[in-house]
């Protein structure tokens, strides 16, 4: 495994990103900073604040992937607005948001002022932007503001929400300074982010790992293996996630003693003092004071998905070493809709764009409640919530719609989760009433759909893709390579087999040898065989056999009380298969 081959795969997967896109992002940041500076100047004149000797009243700093220089075609623009003390948080999330809406390049603005980290989300040209805000207790901003922001003393008497926003900037600089080789770190992080996004495990709001968590894990791997190349670092990171004792947190650096900030001490991650911190499953601590868990949204079911994807990636890396696969097989996009037979569709609609943005952001933040309910019900053996938003093919009138999908694998053939879906739908409609622009046109619909219905629900380019490049784990052989009817009687070929269930039909209900035909539907085949043979069924992601035992008949057959020969053929019901 060479670094050159990994870089080639990154560029091949990230074909939509080009140097011009990077310059466009920088230009977008400059224009937003100009809007921010003009707004502060107008606010300064209205309040007749103290006269300033410097023309700079406010500053805007890039954060996240832009500051780390690991951008790709799907990266958001994260930035931090810093203002002096005469600018309040209420004014920023109200008046400044209105100024953003007036810009011709801004298509949508959503204010989330009560979030854990308050943010303004907007779409500037083709870029998604997240704008944070910090109000400093200073009348004027110093010339070397960036150096001042990196000191702990600047956080004296700052509200906790401002501290969280400020740490988005401080964390990026501290992470870069903590790794031994920044080039290897950046290459590894770019590959890790592409892999996590393609596998649907890159989303903090959905309970997976967000950008800051993947960055800290990559930096920790670089610290543990300072001379390793990016391909080896990728493999070491996967092993770190799987084998780490998660009773201990991931920490990049030792905390330096500094002037105590009494009002922030309670927010420091400490499972001894805080009972809520003891419940965290994957503590990945930020390097800045106060240390906090960047992966606090991880839940048992999302942790299962993350660990499974890591194990699958390690299997592909072993094939890359032996020459059986390439890096594109690992980093390339996988069609989510080919991995499941059943899905939960969550469709959110509203009358106007602003109403839809507010309602869809609320629904997106509440998805973990539905997943928690599905996990607690015990009716699903596996499920994976796709973080991506999809656009429905059929829109109702002029309504704005988005939908999400959760791939599910039920424990039993006959799925019944209607009560969980109805409860989530009612709870969300009730929670939406707190929105300022709530009305009866905001609708949420939850239902179960199958794989064959997906292409008819989504617009072109969003549904299942035929001939999609799949990883070896999900490779489906062509029809000519599929096994014959008699071979499939002893083994049902599936991509991810689970527990094998064996049923032997050697005798009939009264103990006499019997030869009869047993119809078995498996995939696209309709097999008829001698019932005297042992038939092996594998319960996989596509459940071809819907076992539905009838207790009364089974009991009578087992006790030898049934007098109808061949009655055992009706013990199981199989789904009807259309004629080929």
Tab-separated table of C-alpha atoms in Angstrom, residues 98-311:
chain	number	residue	atom	x	y	z
A	98	UNK	CA	-32.125	39.416	8.320
A	99	UNK	CA	-29.209	41.115	6.556
A	100	UNK	CA	-28.034	37.734	5.279
A	101	UNK	CA	-31.465	37.048	3.813
A	102	UNK	CA	-31.250	40.280	1.810
A	103	UNK	CA	-28.119	39.115	0.000
A	104	UNK	CA	-28.806	37.959	-3.551
A	105	UNK	CA	-26.333	35.068	-3.187
A	106	UNK	CA	-28.049	33.610	-0.115
A	107	UNK	CA	-30.896	31.191	-0.868
A	108	UNK	CA	-31.871	30.011	2.602
A	109	UNK	CA	-31.161	31.124	6.184
A	110	UNK	CA	-32.033	29.082	9.268
A	111	UNK	CA	-31.387	30.382	12.790
A	112	UNK	CA	-30.856	27.802	15.559
A	113	UNK	CA	-30.198	30.062	18.530
A	114	UNK	CA	-31.114	27.524	21.226
A	115	UNK	CA	-28.880	24.691	20.034
A	116	UNK	CA	-26.032	23.221	22.097
A	117	UNK	CA	-23.763	25.347	19.885
A	118	UNK	CA	-25.949	28.184	18.484
A	119	UNK	CA	-25.545	28.546	14.738
A	120	UNK	CA	-26.906	30.267	11.640
A	121	UNK	CA	-27.175	27.827	8.737
A	122	UNK	CA	-27.359	29.200	5.227
A	123	UNK	CA	-26.671	28.339	1.616
A	124	UNK	CA	-24.391	30.860	-0.057
A	125	UNK	CA	-24.237	30.181	-3.793
A	126	UNK	CA	-23.696	26.378	-3.892
A	127	UNK	CA	-21.984	26.163	-0.477
A	128	UNK	CA	-23.552	25.199	2.850
A	129	UNK	CA	-22.352	27.502	5.637
A	130	UNK	CA	-22.494	27.321	9.443
A	131	UNK	CA	-21.844	30.640	11.196
A	132	UNK	CA	-20.995	30.730	14.922
A	133	UNK	CA	-20.789	33.836	17.105
A	134	UNK	CA	-18.637	35.029	20.012
A	135	UNK	CA	-19.155	38.254	21.951
A	136	UNK	CA	-15.951	39.312	23.713
A	137	UNK	CA	-15.865	41.479	26.822
A	138	UNK	CA	-13.750	44.054	25.010
A	139	UNK	CA	-14.697	47.520	23.756
A	140	UNK	CA	-12.402	47.173	20.758
A	141	UNK	CA	-10.822	44.192	19.053
A	142	UNK	CA	-7.021	44.069	19.272
A	143	UNK	CA	-4.873	43.953	16.150
A	144	UNK	CA	-3.432	40.504	16.988
A	145	UNK	CA	-6.856	39.094	17.743
A	146	UNK	CA	-6.000	35.561	16.632
A	147	UNK	CA	-3.232	35.251	19.211
A	148	UNK	CA	-5.492	36.615	21.939
A	149	UNK	CA	-8.210	34.095	21.141
A	150	UNK	CA	-5.776	31.201	21.697
A	151	UNK	CA	-5.212	32.146	25.350
A	152	UNK	CA	-7.357	30.764	28.165
A	153	UNK	CA	-7.699	34.166	29.822
A	154	UNK	CA	-9.953	35.386	27.000
A	155	UNK	CA	-12.659	33.035	28.273
A	156	UNK	CA	-12.953	34.797	31.613
A	157	UNK	CA	-16.634	35.435	32.323
A	158	UNK	CA	-17.656	34.328	28.810
A	159	UNK	CA	-21.003	32.493	28.598
A	160	UNK	CA	-20.714	28.749	28.026
A	161	UNK	CA	-22.297	28.992	24.563
A	162	UNK	CA	-19.669	31.517	23.519
A	163	UNK	CA	-16.936	29.239	24.878
A	164	UNK	CA	-18.206	26.305	22.819
A	165	UNK	CA	-18.278	28.456	19.697
A	166	UNK	CA	-14.797	29.829	20.355
A	167	UNK	CA	-13.369	26.344	20.854
A	168	UNK	CA	-14.280	25.482	17.258
A	169	UNK	CA	-11.470	27.845	16.252
A	170	UNK	CA	-9.064	27.005	19.063
A	171	UNK	CA	-9.381	23.238	18.616
A	172	UNK	CA	-8.319	23.309	14.957
A	173	UNK	CA	-5.079	25.150	15.745
A	174	UNK	CA	-4.238	22.943	18.721
A	175	UNK	CA	-4.836	19.759	16.722
A	176	UNK	CA	-2.517	20.891	13.938
A	177	UNK	CA	0.204	21.769	16.436
A	178	UNK	CA	-0.109	18.368	18.183
A	179	UNK	CA	0.567	16.077	15.184
A	180	UNK	CA	4.160	15.165	14.214
A	181	UNK	CA	3.634	15.334	10.421
A	182	UNK	CA	0.899	17.664	9.173
A	183	UNK	CA	1.043	16.414	5.560
A	184	UNK	CA	0.454	12.783	6.578
A	185	UNK	CA	-2.269	13.940	8.961
A	186	UNK	CA	-4.095	15.885	6.239
A	187	UNK	CA	-3.899	13.040	3.705
A	188	UNK	CA	-5.176	10.500	6.222
A	189	UNK	CA	-7.967	12.781	7.404
A	190	UNK	CA	-9.149	13.424	3.835
A	191	UNK	CA	-9.341	9.674	3.214
A	192	UNK	CA	-11.089	9.020	6.528
A	193	UNK	CA	-13.711	11.704	5.878
A	194	UNK	CA	-14.455	10.413	2.363
A	195	UNK	CA	-14.796	6.864	3.699
A	196	UNK	CA	-17.035	7.868	6.627
A	197	UNK	CA	-19.315	9.964	4.399
A	198	UNK	CA	-19.655	7.213	1.783
A	199	UNK	CA	-20.595	4.691	4.483
A	200	UNK	CA	-23.147	7.005	6.129
A	201	UNK	CA	-21.424	7.340	9.529
A	202	UNK	CA	-20.402	11.019	9.296
A	203	UNK	CA	-23.036	12.973	11.206
A	204	UNK	CA	-22.961	14.183	14.780
A	205	UNK	CA	-26.653	15.097	14.816
A	206	UNK	CA	-27.626	11.544	13.800
A	207	UNK	CA	-25.590	9.967	16.577
A	208	UNK	CA	-22.506	9.077	14.539
A	209	UNK	CA	-19.099	10.755	14.651
A	210	UNK	CA	-18.889	14.317	13.392
A	211	UNK	CA	-16.017	16.128	11.751
A	212	UNK	CA	-14.280	17.141	14.985
A	213	UNK	CA	-14.425	13.567	16.328
A	214	UNK	CA	-12.884	12.055	13.169
A	215	UNK	CA	-10.216	14.774	13.265
A	216	UNK	CA	-9.275	14.012	16.874
A	217	UNK	CA	-9.150	10.258	16.179
A	218	UNK	CA	-6.869	10.845	13.186
A	219	UNK	CA	-4.594	13.116	15.212
A	220	UNK	CA	-4.424	10.544	18.016
A	221	UNK	CA	-3.400	7.868	15.519
A	222	UNK	CA	-0.678	10.148	14.136
A	223	UNK	CA	0.626	10.710	17.668
A	224	UNK	CA	0.733	6.978	18.395
A	225	UNK	CA	2.493	6.181	15.083
A	226	UNK	CA	4.613	9.239	14.223
A	227	UNK	CA	6.569	7.663	11.343
A	228	UNK	CA	3.723	5.758	9.662
A	229	UNK	CA	2.523	6.613	6.156
A	230	UNK	CA	-1.138	7.595	5.449
A	231	UNK	CA	-2.208	4.077	4.271
A	232	UNK	CA	-0.868	2.558	7.483
A	233	UNK	CA	-2.367	5.369	9.550
A	234	UNK	CA	-5.793	4.646	8.019
A	235	UNK	CA	-5.549	1.005	9.062
A	236	UNK	CA	-4.252	1.924	12.526
A	237	UNK	CA	-7.188	4.307	13.024
A	238	UNK	CA	-9.719	1.559	12.288
A	239	UNK	CA	-7.974	-0.762	14.743
A	240	UNK	CA	-7.942	2.045	17.302
A	241	UNK	CA	-11.720	2.452	17.110
A	242	UNK	CA	-12.361	-1.300	17.349
A	243	UNK	CA	-9.829	-2.197	20.069
A	244	UNK	CA	-9.837	0.938	22.245
A	245	UNK	CA	-11.047	0.517	25.819
A	246	UNK	CA	-13.818	3.101	25.698
A	247	UNK	CA	-13.982	3.304	29.462
A	248	UNK	CA	-10.986	5.637	28.965
A	249	UNK	CA	-11.363	8.800	26.884
A	250	UNK	CA	-9.350	9.730	23.801
A	251	UNK	CA	-7.108	12.658	24.832
A	252	UNK	CA	-4.656	14.417	22.521
A	253	UNK	CA	-2.615	16.419	25.007
A	254	UNK	CA	-2.209	16.947	28.691
A	255	UNK	CA	-4.150	19.881	30.029
A	256	UNK	CA	-1.865	22.764	30.921
A	257	UNK	CA	-2.392	24.394	34.309
A	258	UNK	CA	-3.914	27.821	33.893
A	259	UNK	CA	-5.922	30.360	35.785
A	260	UNK	CA	-9.050	28.548	36.992
A	261	UNK	CA	-12.310	29.549	35.395
A	262	UNK	CA	-14.790	28.701	38.139
A	263	UNK	CA	-17.874	29.136	35.941
A	264	UNK	CA	-16.503	26.636	33.382
A	265	UNK	CA	-15.256	23.904	35.711
A	266	UNK	CA	-18.651	22.213	35.826
A	267	UNK	CA	-18.683	21.849	32.041
A	268	UNK	CA	-15.393	19.908	31.954
A	269	UNK	CA	-15.911	16.241	31.034
A	270	UNK	CA	-15.538	14.307	34.272
A	271	UNK	CA	-17.455	11.057	34.912
A	272	UNK	CA	-16.625	11.245	38.619
A	273	UNK	CA	-18.419	14.538	39.128
A	274	UNK	CA	-21.042	14.361	36.395
A	275	UNK	CA	-23.313	11.334	36.259
A	276	UNK	CA	-24.296	12.104	32.649
A	277	UNK	CA	-20.682	11.755	31.537
A	278	UNK	CA	-20.645	8.176	32.797
A	279	UNK	CA	-23.218	7.248	30.174
A	280	UNK	CA	-21.052	8.342	27.237
A	281	UNK	CA	-20.087	5.343	25.113
A	282	UNK	CA	-17.218	6.838	23.078
A	283	UNK	CA	-15.605	9.788	24.928
A	284	UNK	CA	-13.456	11.718	22.420
A	285	UNK	CA	-12.378	14.873	24.233
A	286	UNK	CA	-11.638	18.221	22.622
A	287	UNK	CA	-8.077	19.493	23.201
A	288	UNK	CA	-9.140	22.925	24.494
A	289	UNK	CA	-10.342	24.020	27.899
A	290	UNK	CA	-12.944	23.139	29.001
A	291	UNK	CA	-12.554	19.579	27.694
A	292	UNK	CA	-15.822	18.197	26.402
A	293	UNK	CA	-16.873	14.998	24.691
A	294	UNK	CA	-17.252	15.669	20.958
A	295	UNK	CA	-19.055	12.313	20.527
A	296	UNK	CA	-21.677	12.691	23.254
A	297	UNK	CA	-24.468	11.793	20.787
A	298	UNK	CA	-23.173	8.241	20.252
A	299	UNK	CA	-25.788	5.628	21.177
A	300	UNK	CA	-25.595	1.812	21.389
A	301	UNK	CA	-27.120	1.276	17.938
A	302	UNK	CA	-24.959	3.893	16.173
A	303	UNK	CA	-21.880	2.456	17.858
A	304	UNK	CA	-22.783	-0.952	16.423
A	305	UNK	CA	-22.991	0.544	12.921
A	306	UNK	CA	-19.648	2.352	13.293
A	307	UNK	CA	-17.829	-0.763	14.521
A	308	UNK	CA	-19.329	-2.888	11.752
A	309	UNK	CA	-18.217	-0.423	9.066
A	310	UNK	CA	-14.709	-0.383	10.565
A	311	UNK	CA	-14.506	-4.181	10.434
